[in-house]
Short mmCIF file of C-alpha atoms in Angstrom, two decimals:
data_model
loop_
_atom_site.label_atom_id
_atom_site.label_comp_id
_atom_site.label_asym_id
_atom_site.label_seq_id
_atom_site.Cartn_x
_atom_site.Cartn_y
_atom_site.Cartn_z
CA MET A 21 48.27 -37.41 -75.57
CA LYS A 22 45.87 -37.88 -78.44
CA SER A 23 47.35 -39.87 -81.29
CA LYS A 24 47.67 -38.11 -84.63
CA TYR A 25 46.19 -41.26 -86.17
CA THR A 26 42.94 -41.14 -84.15
CA SER A 27 40.82 -40.27 -87.18
CA PHE A 28 42.58 -42.69 -89.54
CA GLN A 29 41.02 -45.95 -90.62
CA PRO A 30 43.14 -49.07 -89.87
CA ARG A 31 43.43 -49.73 -93.59
CA ALA A 32 44.95 -46.28 -94.19
CA ILE A 33 47.44 -46.81 -91.35
CA LEU A 34 48.43 -50.18 -92.78
CA PHE A 35 49.19 -48.66 -96.18
CA SER A 36 51.10 -45.77 -94.60
CA TYR A 37 53.52 -48.11 -92.82
CA PHE A 38 53.71 -50.97 -95.30
CA PRO A 39 54.22 -49.80 -98.91
CA PHE A 40 53.98 -53.40 -100.11
CA PHE A 41 50.35 -53.60 -99.03
CA HIS A 42 49.58 -50.30 -100.71
CA GLN A 43 51.12 -51.61 -103.93
CA LEU A 44 49.02 -54.77 -103.56
CA ASN A 45 45.94 -52.62 -103.12
CA LEU A 46 46.76 -50.66 -106.29
CA PHE A 47 47.21 -53.93 -108.18
CA ILE A 48 43.74 -55.02 -107.04
CA VAL A 49 42.33 -51.64 -108.11
CA ARG A 50 43.78 -52.13 -111.60
CA LYS A 51 42.11 -55.54 -111.84
CA MET A 52 38.78 -54.00 -110.76
CA ALA A 53 39.15 -51.31 -113.40
CA SER A 54 39.53 -53.86 -116.22
CA VAL A 55 35.84 -54.85 -116.30
CA LYS A 56 34.23 -54.57 -119.74
CA CYS A 57 31.82 -51.70 -120.31
CA VAL A 58 28.05 -52.02 -120.05
CA SER A 59 25.68 -50.68 -122.71
CA LYS A 60 21.99 -50.13 -123.39
CA GLY A 61 19.99 -53.22 -122.44
CA CYS A 62 22.42 -54.36 -119.76
CA GLY A 63 20.99 -54.76 -116.29
CA ALA A 64 21.78 -52.23 -113.60
CA PRO A 65 24.38 -53.17 -110.97
CA GLY A 66 23.23 -53.89 -107.44
CA PRO A 67 23.35 -51.39 -104.59
CA VAL A 68 26.70 -49.96 -103.57
CA PRO A 69 27.89 -51.95 -100.51
CA ALA A 70 28.18 -50.12 -97.21
CA GLY A 71 31.68 -48.77 -96.61
CA SER A 72 32.36 -48.51 -100.35
CA ILE A 73 31.71 -46.13 -103.22
CA ARG A 74 31.10 -46.80 -106.92
CA LEU A 75 32.69 -45.04 -109.88
CA TYR A 76 30.96 -45.05 -113.25
CA SER A 77 33.85 -44.64 -115.64
CA MET A 78 35.29 -45.38 -119.07
CA ARG A 79 38.78 -46.86 -119.19
CA PHE A 80 40.21 -44.32 -121.65
CA CYS A 81 38.41 -41.15 -120.52
CA PRO A 82 40.94 -38.63 -119.11
CA PHE A 83 38.25 -36.95 -116.99
CA ALA A 84 37.29 -40.26 -115.37
CA GLN A 85 40.99 -41.01 -114.91
CA ARG A 86 41.19 -37.98 -112.65
CA THR A 87 38.73 -39.59 -110.25
CA ARG A 88 40.47 -42.98 -110.46
CA LEU A 89 43.76 -41.29 -109.54
CA VAL A 90 42.19 -39.75 -106.44
CA LEU A 91 40.46 -42.98 -105.41
CA ASN A 92 43.73 -44.88 -105.76
CA ALA A 93 45.88 -42.21 -104.12
CA LYS A 94 43.63 -42.14 -101.06
CA GLY A 95 43.17 -45.92 -100.89
CA ILE A 96 39.37 -45.63 -100.96
CA LYS A 97 37.44 -48.88 -101.19
CA HIS A 98 35.47 -48.75 -104.42
CA ASP A 99 34.20 -50.66 -107.41
CA ILE A 100 34.11 -49.51 -111.03
CA VAL A 101 31.38 -49.88 -113.63
CA ASN A 102 32.59 -48.90 -117.11
CA ILE A 103 30.00 -47.31 -119.38
CA ASN A 104 29.71 -47.58 -123.16
CA LEU A 105 29.55 -43.85 -123.93
CA ARG A 106 28.12 -44.42 -127.40
CA ASP A 107 25.31 -46.71 -126.20
CA LYS A 108 24.55 -45.78 -122.60
CA PRO A 109 22.22 -47.87 -120.42
CA ASP A 110 18.92 -46.19 -119.54
CA TRP A 111 19.52 -46.79 -115.83
CA PHE A 112 22.78 -44.82 -116.04
CA LEU A 113 21.01 -41.85 -117.62
CA GLU A 114 18.55 -41.94 -114.73
CA LYS A 115 21.46 -41.55 -112.32
CA ASN A 116 23.19 -38.85 -114.36
CA PRO A 117 20.95 -37.21 -117.00
CA LEU A 118 24.08 -35.74 -118.64
CA GLY A 119 25.30 -39.28 -119.32
CA GLN A 120 28.88 -38.34 -118.52
CA VAL A 121 31.70 -39.99 -116.65
CA PRO A 122 33.05 -39.79 -114.04
CA THR A 123 29.98 -40.30 -111.87
CA LEU A 124 30.13 -41.42 -108.26
CA GLU A 125 27.41 -43.26 -106.37
CA THR A 126 27.41 -43.77 -102.61
CA SER A 127 25.91 -46.62 -100.59
CA ALA A 128 23.09 -44.19 -99.71
CA GLY A 129 22.26 -43.79 -103.40
CA GLU A 130 23.70 -40.27 -103.62
CA VAL A 131 25.11 -39.33 -107.04
CA ILE A 132 27.97 -36.90 -107.71
CA TYR A 133 29.40 -36.06 -111.14
CA GLU A 134 31.86 -33.79 -113.02
CA SER A 135 35.53 -34.61 -112.48
CA PRO A 136 36.60 -31.62 -110.31
CA ILE A 137 33.50 -32.03 -108.16
CA THR A 138 33.94 -35.77 -107.68
CA CYS A 139 37.60 -35.33 -106.76
CA GLU A 140 36.96 -32.58 -104.23
CA TYR A 141 34.08 -34.59 -102.77
CA LEU A 142 36.33 -37.61 -102.24
CA ASP A 143 39.00 -35.48 -100.59
CA GLU A 144 36.47 -34.04 -98.14
CA VAL A 145 34.54 -37.22 -97.32
CA TYR A 146 37.68 -39.37 -96.98
CA PRO A 147 40.04 -37.14 -94.95
CA GLU A 148 42.98 -39.58 -94.87
CA LYS A 149 45.87 -38.29 -96.98
CA LYS A 150 44.46 -34.91 -97.96
CA LEU A 151 45.25 -33.99 -101.57
CA LEU A 152 43.79 -30.48 -101.66
CA PRO A 153 45.58 -27.52 -100.04
CA GLU A 154 44.42 -26.77 -96.50
CA THR A 155 44.24 -22.95 -96.75
CA PRO A 156 41.63 -20.89 -98.64
CA LEU A 157 44.46 -19.27 -100.63
CA GLY A 158 45.92 -22.67 -101.51
CA LYS A 159 42.51 -23.90 -102.69
CA ALA A 160 42.02 -20.73 -104.74
CA GLN A 161 45.43 -21.13 -106.37
CA HIS A 162 44.60 -24.76 -107.17
CA ARG A 163 41.35 -23.75 -108.88
CA MET A 164 42.98 -20.89 -110.78
CA LEU A 165 45.64 -23.24 -112.13
CA LEU A 166 42.95 -25.70 -113.21
CA GLU A 167 41.06 -22.90 -114.93
CA ASN A 168 44.25 -22.08 -116.83
CA PHE A 169 44.74 -25.76 -117.64
CA SER A 170 41.16 -26.04 -118.97
CA LYS A 171 42.30 -23.98 -121.98
CA ILE A 172 44.82 -26.71 -122.80
CA THR A 173 42.59 -29.78 -122.94
CA PRO A 174 40.69 -28.83 -126.14
CA LEU A 175 43.99 -28.32 -127.97
CA THR A 176 45.10 -31.89 -127.24
CA TYR A 177 42.09 -33.07 -129.27
CA LYS A 178 41.94 -30.37 -131.94
CA ILE A 179 45.56 -30.89 -133.03
CA PRO A 180 45.39 -34.66 -133.74
CA MET A 181 41.94 -34.28 -135.35
CA GLY A 182 43.22 -31.46 -137.54
CA ARG A 183 46.29 -33.50 -138.45
CA LEU A 184 44.05 -36.43 -139.42
CA LYS A 185 42.00 -34.15 -141.70
CA GLY A 186 45.11 -32.68 -143.31
CA GLU A 187 44.49 -29.20 -141.87
CA ASP A 188 47.14 -26.63 -140.99
CA ILE A 189 47.71 -27.17 -137.26
CA SER A 190 50.78 -24.95 -136.87
CA GLY A 191 48.82 -22.22 -135.11
CA LEU A 192 47.27 -24.66 -132.63
CA HIS A 193 50.66 -26.23 -132.07
CA THR A 194 52.17 -22.82 -131.24
CA GLU A 195 49.28 -22.03 -128.90
CA LEU A 196 49.78 -25.28 -126.99
CA LYS A 197 53.49 -24.52 -126.53
CA LYS A 198 52.58 -21.07 -125.15
CA ARG A 199 50.07 -22.63 -122.74
CA PHE A 200 52.70 -25.07 -121.54
CA SER A 201 55.12 -22.18 -121.08
CA VAL A 202 52.62 -20.51 -118.70
CA LEU A 203 52.37 -23.70 -116.64
CA ASN A 204 56.15 -24.01 -116.69
CA GLU A 205 56.45 -20.50 -115.25
CA ALA A 206 53.90 -21.28 -112.54
CA LEU A 207 55.82 -24.41 -111.54
CA ALA A 208 59.16 -22.57 -111.62
CA LYS A 209 57.79 -19.91 -109.25
CA LYS A 210 56.75 -22.59 -106.79
CA LYS A 211 60.32 -23.94 -106.68
CA SER A 212 58.95 -27.39 -105.87
CA LYS A 213 58.90 -30.77 -107.58
CA PHE A 214 55.13 -30.76 -108.09
CA PHE A 215 52.35 -28.22 -108.50
CA SER A 216 51.10 -29.26 -105.06
CA GLY A 217 54.51 -28.88 -103.40
CA ASP A 218 57.17 -31.47 -102.65
CA GLY A 219 54.65 -34.31 -102.93
CA VAL A 220 52.00 -35.20 -105.51
CA GLY A 221 48.63 -33.60 -104.77
CA MET A 222 45.26 -32.80 -106.29
CA THR A 223 46.52 -30.24 -108.82
CA ASP A 224 49.03 -32.73 -110.20
CA TYR A 225 46.50 -35.55 -110.50
CA MET A 226 43.91 -33.29 -112.14
CA ALA A 227 46.38 -32.23 -114.85
CA TRP A 228 48.14 -35.52 -115.40
CA PRO A 229 45.81 -37.50 -117.74
CA TRP A 230 46.46 -35.16 -120.69
CA PHE A 231 50.21 -35.19 -120.19
CA GLU A 232 50.09 -38.98 -120.14
CA ARG A 233 48.66 -38.81 -123.67
CA LEU A 234 51.13 -36.32 -125.19
CA GLU A 235 53.28 -39.01 -126.79
CA VAL A 236 50.16 -40.78 -128.06
CA PHE A 237 48.99 -37.58 -129.78
CA GLU A 238 52.53 -36.77 -131.01
CA LEU A 239 52.64 -33.60 -128.91
CA SER A 240 55.66 -34.28 -126.69
CA ASP A 241 57.71 -31.74 -128.63
CA CYS A 242 55.44 -29.01 -127.23
CA LEU A 243 57.25 -29.45 -123.91
CA GLU A 244 60.52 -28.22 -125.43
CA GLY A 245 61.29 -24.85 -123.91
CA SER A 246 59.46 -25.78 -120.70
CA PRO A 247 62.16 -27.61 -118.71
CA GLU A 248 60.44 -27.52 -115.29
CA LEU A 249 57.22 -28.88 -116.78
CA LYS A 250 59.13 -31.56 -118.68
CA ALA A 251 60.85 -32.65 -115.44
CA TRP A 252 57.45 -32.70 -113.72
CA VAL A 253 56.12 -35.08 -116.38
CA GLN A 254 59.04 -37.42 -115.73
CA ARG A 255 58.48 -37.34 -111.96
CA MET A 256 54.74 -37.94 -112.34
CA SER A 257 55.33 -40.93 -114.61
CA GLN A 258 57.19 -42.59 -111.72
CA ASP A 259 54.37 -42.12 -109.21
CA PRO A 260 52.95 -45.56 -108.19
CA VAL A 261 49.36 -44.26 -108.33
CA VAL A 262 49.87 -42.88 -111.84
CA GLN A 263 51.38 -46.16 -112.99
CA VAL A 264 48.27 -48.18 -112.10
CA SER A 265 45.63 -45.62 -113.07
CA GLY A 266 46.25 -45.39 -116.81
CA HIS A 267 47.52 -47.44 -119.75
CA SER A 268 50.66 -47.96 -121.77
CA VAL A 269 51.41 -45.75 -124.78
CA ASP A 270 50.78 -48.68 -127.13
CA ILE A 271 47.35 -49.39 -125.62
CA TYR A 272 46.41 -45.72 -125.85
CA LYS A 273 47.59 -45.50 -129.46
CA ASP A 274 45.52 -48.49 -130.50
CA TYR A 275 42.44 -47.23 -128.66
CA TYR A 276 42.67 -43.70 -130.06
CA LYS A 277 43.06 -45.12 -133.55
CA THR A 278 39.58 -46.63 -133.16
CA TYR A 279 38.38 -43.32 -131.65
CA LEU A 280 39.66 -41.22 -134.55
CA GLU A 281 38.08 -43.67 -136.98
CA GLY A 282 34.73 -42.98 -135.33
CA LYS A 283 34.33 -46.46 -133.85
CA PRO A 284 35.86 -46.29 -130.35
CA ASN A 285 36.56 -49.68 -128.84
CA PHE A 286 35.99 -48.97 -125.15
CA ASP A 287 37.04 -52.51 -124.25
CA TYR A 288 40.30 -52.48 -126.20
CA GLY A 289 42.97 -54.61 -124.57
CA LEU A 290 40.62 -56.72 -122.43
#
């Protein structure tokens, strides 16, 4: 009888059976992700080694964090090059004319960018531990939920910026609570612990980075009245992949202080 692990890489099997080694791998990933950013005038990195993939990232970018979450969740061998988004190297703009992170580069020199696209690409190319739903309907529901969530992300920036400028943010605050209520209803209908079911999946990882920053932006109170969503946030915060793919509240607060002052310190905490 054909083994169900026939298509798995030995490394993936090792992490499946020995959680300690997976935790060790995640620790190594965190160390790799702590490299200081490169800016204009810095030399280009060498070719991506065979059997690996490279992520061009920025440590505090929530969109790039999506791709880091997927890389870590799937145990994909990778390296990270952090980019100074205010002073980008010319060679990076040649790879991605938009100059945005996340950007992936393969050992064949292929370049993929935009966070949903990079995450779906990784899930297809590295089939171990699938994060996306298997059915067309499941994939459609995932994308519809993300489309709904895309209306939330601008609010998480507009509210703290408006607060900083002394503007009336009550309307934006109310809108964010309503948006969270819609997500809460969607999660309640699923009757599961996560948006992806009983385990963490792609939908959860794609939404998480902004929820991780709610306390930083003083928006946690917007979860009041959305009990299922609030419980989801608590469960997600305990996920081992989540715990090594972001930063502490204090680190975020200090970084975003520099961001709101107009002088973002991309290397804060290193």
